[in-house]
Coordinates of N, CA and C in Angstrom, one line a residue:
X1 N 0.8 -1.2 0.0 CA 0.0 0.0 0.0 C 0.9 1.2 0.0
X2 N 0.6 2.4 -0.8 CA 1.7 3.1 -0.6 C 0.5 4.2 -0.2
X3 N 1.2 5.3 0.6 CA -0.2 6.2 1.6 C 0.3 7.3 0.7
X4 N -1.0 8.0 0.7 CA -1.5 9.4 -0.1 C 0.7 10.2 -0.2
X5 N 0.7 10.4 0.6 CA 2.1 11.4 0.6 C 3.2 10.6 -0.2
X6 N 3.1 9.2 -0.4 CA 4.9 8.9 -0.9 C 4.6 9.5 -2.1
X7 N 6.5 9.7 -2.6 CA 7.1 10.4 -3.1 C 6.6 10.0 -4.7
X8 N 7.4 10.5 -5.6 CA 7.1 10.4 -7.3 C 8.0 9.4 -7.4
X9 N 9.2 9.3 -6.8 CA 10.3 8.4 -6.9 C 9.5 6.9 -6.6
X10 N 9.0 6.6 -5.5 CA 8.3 5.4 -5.1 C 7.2 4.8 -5.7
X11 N 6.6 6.0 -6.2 CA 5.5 6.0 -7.2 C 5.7 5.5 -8.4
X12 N 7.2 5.5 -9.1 CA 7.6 5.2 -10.3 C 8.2 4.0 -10.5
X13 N 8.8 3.8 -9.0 CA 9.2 2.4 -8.8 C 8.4 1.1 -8.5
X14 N 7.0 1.3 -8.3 CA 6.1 0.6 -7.7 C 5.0 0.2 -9.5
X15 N 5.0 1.5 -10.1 CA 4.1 1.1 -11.0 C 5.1 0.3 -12.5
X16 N 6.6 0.6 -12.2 CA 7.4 0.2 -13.1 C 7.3 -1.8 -12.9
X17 N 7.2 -1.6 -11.6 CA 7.5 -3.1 -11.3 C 6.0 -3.8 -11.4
X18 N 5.1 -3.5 -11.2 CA 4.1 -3.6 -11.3 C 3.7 -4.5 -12.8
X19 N 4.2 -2.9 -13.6 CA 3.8 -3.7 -15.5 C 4.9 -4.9 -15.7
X20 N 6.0 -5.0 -14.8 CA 6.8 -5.9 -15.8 C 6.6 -7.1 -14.6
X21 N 6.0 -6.9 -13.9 CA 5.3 -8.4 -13.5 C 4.1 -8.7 -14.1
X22 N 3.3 -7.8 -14.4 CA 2.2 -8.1 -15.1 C 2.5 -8.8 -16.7
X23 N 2.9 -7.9 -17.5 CA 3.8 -8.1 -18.5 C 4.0 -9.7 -18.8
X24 N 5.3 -10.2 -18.3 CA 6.0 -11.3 -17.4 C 5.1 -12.4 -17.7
X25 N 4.0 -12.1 -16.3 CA 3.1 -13.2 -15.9 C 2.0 -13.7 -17.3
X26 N 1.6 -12.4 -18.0 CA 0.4 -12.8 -18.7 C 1.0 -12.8 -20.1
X27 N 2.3 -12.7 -20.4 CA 2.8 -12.5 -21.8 C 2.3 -11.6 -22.2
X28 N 1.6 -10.8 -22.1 CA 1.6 -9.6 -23.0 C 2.3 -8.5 -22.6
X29 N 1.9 -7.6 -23.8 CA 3.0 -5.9 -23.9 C 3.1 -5.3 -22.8
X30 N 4.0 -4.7 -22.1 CA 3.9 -3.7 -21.4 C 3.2 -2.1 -21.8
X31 N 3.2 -2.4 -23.0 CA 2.4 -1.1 -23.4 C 0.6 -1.2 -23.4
X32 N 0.4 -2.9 -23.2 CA -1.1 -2.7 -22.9 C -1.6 -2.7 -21.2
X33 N -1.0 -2.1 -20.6 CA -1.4 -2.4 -19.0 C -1.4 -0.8 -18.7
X34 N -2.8 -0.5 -18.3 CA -2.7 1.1 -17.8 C -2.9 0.8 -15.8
X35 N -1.8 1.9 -15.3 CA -2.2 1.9 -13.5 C -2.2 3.0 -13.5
X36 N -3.3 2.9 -12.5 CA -3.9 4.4 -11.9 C -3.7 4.2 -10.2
X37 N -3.0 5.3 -10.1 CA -2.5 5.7 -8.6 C -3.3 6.1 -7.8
X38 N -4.9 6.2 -6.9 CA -5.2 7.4 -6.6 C -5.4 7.2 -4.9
X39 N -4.6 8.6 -4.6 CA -4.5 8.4 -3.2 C -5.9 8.7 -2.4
X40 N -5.5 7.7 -1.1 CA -6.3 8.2 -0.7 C -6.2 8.2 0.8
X41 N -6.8 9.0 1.9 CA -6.2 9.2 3.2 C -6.1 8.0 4.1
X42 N -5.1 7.7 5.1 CA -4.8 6.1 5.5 C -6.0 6.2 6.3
X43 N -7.0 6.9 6.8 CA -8.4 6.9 7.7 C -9.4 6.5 6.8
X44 N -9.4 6.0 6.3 CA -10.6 5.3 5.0 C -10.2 3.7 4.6
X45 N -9.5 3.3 5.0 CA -9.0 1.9 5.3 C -9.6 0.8 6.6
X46 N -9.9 -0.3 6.1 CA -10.3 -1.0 7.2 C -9.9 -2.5 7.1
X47 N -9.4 -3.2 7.8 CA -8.6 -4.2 7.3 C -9.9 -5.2 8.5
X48 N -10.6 -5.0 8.6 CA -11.6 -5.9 9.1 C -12.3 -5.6 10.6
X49 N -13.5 -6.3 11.1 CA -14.2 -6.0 11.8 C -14.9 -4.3 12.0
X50 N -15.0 -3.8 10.6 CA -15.2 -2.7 10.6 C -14.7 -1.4 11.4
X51 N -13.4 -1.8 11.3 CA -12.5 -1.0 12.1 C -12.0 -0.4 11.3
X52 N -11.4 1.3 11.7 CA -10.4 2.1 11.1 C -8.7 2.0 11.4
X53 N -8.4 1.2 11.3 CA -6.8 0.4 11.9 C -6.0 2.0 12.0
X54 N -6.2 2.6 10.5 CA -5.1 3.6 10.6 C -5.5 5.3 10.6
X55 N -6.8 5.3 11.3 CA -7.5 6.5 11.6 C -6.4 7.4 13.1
X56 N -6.4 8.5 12.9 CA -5.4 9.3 14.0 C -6.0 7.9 15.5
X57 N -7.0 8.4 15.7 CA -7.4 7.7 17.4 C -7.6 6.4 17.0
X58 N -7.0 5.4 16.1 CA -7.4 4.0 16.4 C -6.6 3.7 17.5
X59 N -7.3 2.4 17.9 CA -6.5 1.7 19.6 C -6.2 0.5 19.1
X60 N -4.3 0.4 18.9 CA -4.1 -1.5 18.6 C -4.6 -2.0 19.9

């Protein structure tokens, strides 16, 4: 998961690797795979029991 603030550098490295595993895995072009980045705040995440894990006041 990369959160709303990482960098362009991380962003470039994540979706580079991304196509050439995609790529790779399904045989086809790297030029047919489009990724869309869109951030979004780590308080809108819930990794179960209807919880906000990464809301400012969550309680581990």
């Amino acid at each position: 998961m990369l959160a709303g603030t990482s960098n362009t550098e991380d962003k470039r490295k994540v979706t580079a690797t991304i196509n050439r595993l995609v790529a790779e895995t399904l045989d086809i072009s790297p030029d047919d795979i489009f990724i869309s980045l869109i951030p979004v705040s780590n308080e809108n995440f819930s990794f179960g029991r209807g919880e906000l894990q990464l809301a400012e006041d969550a309680r581990w």
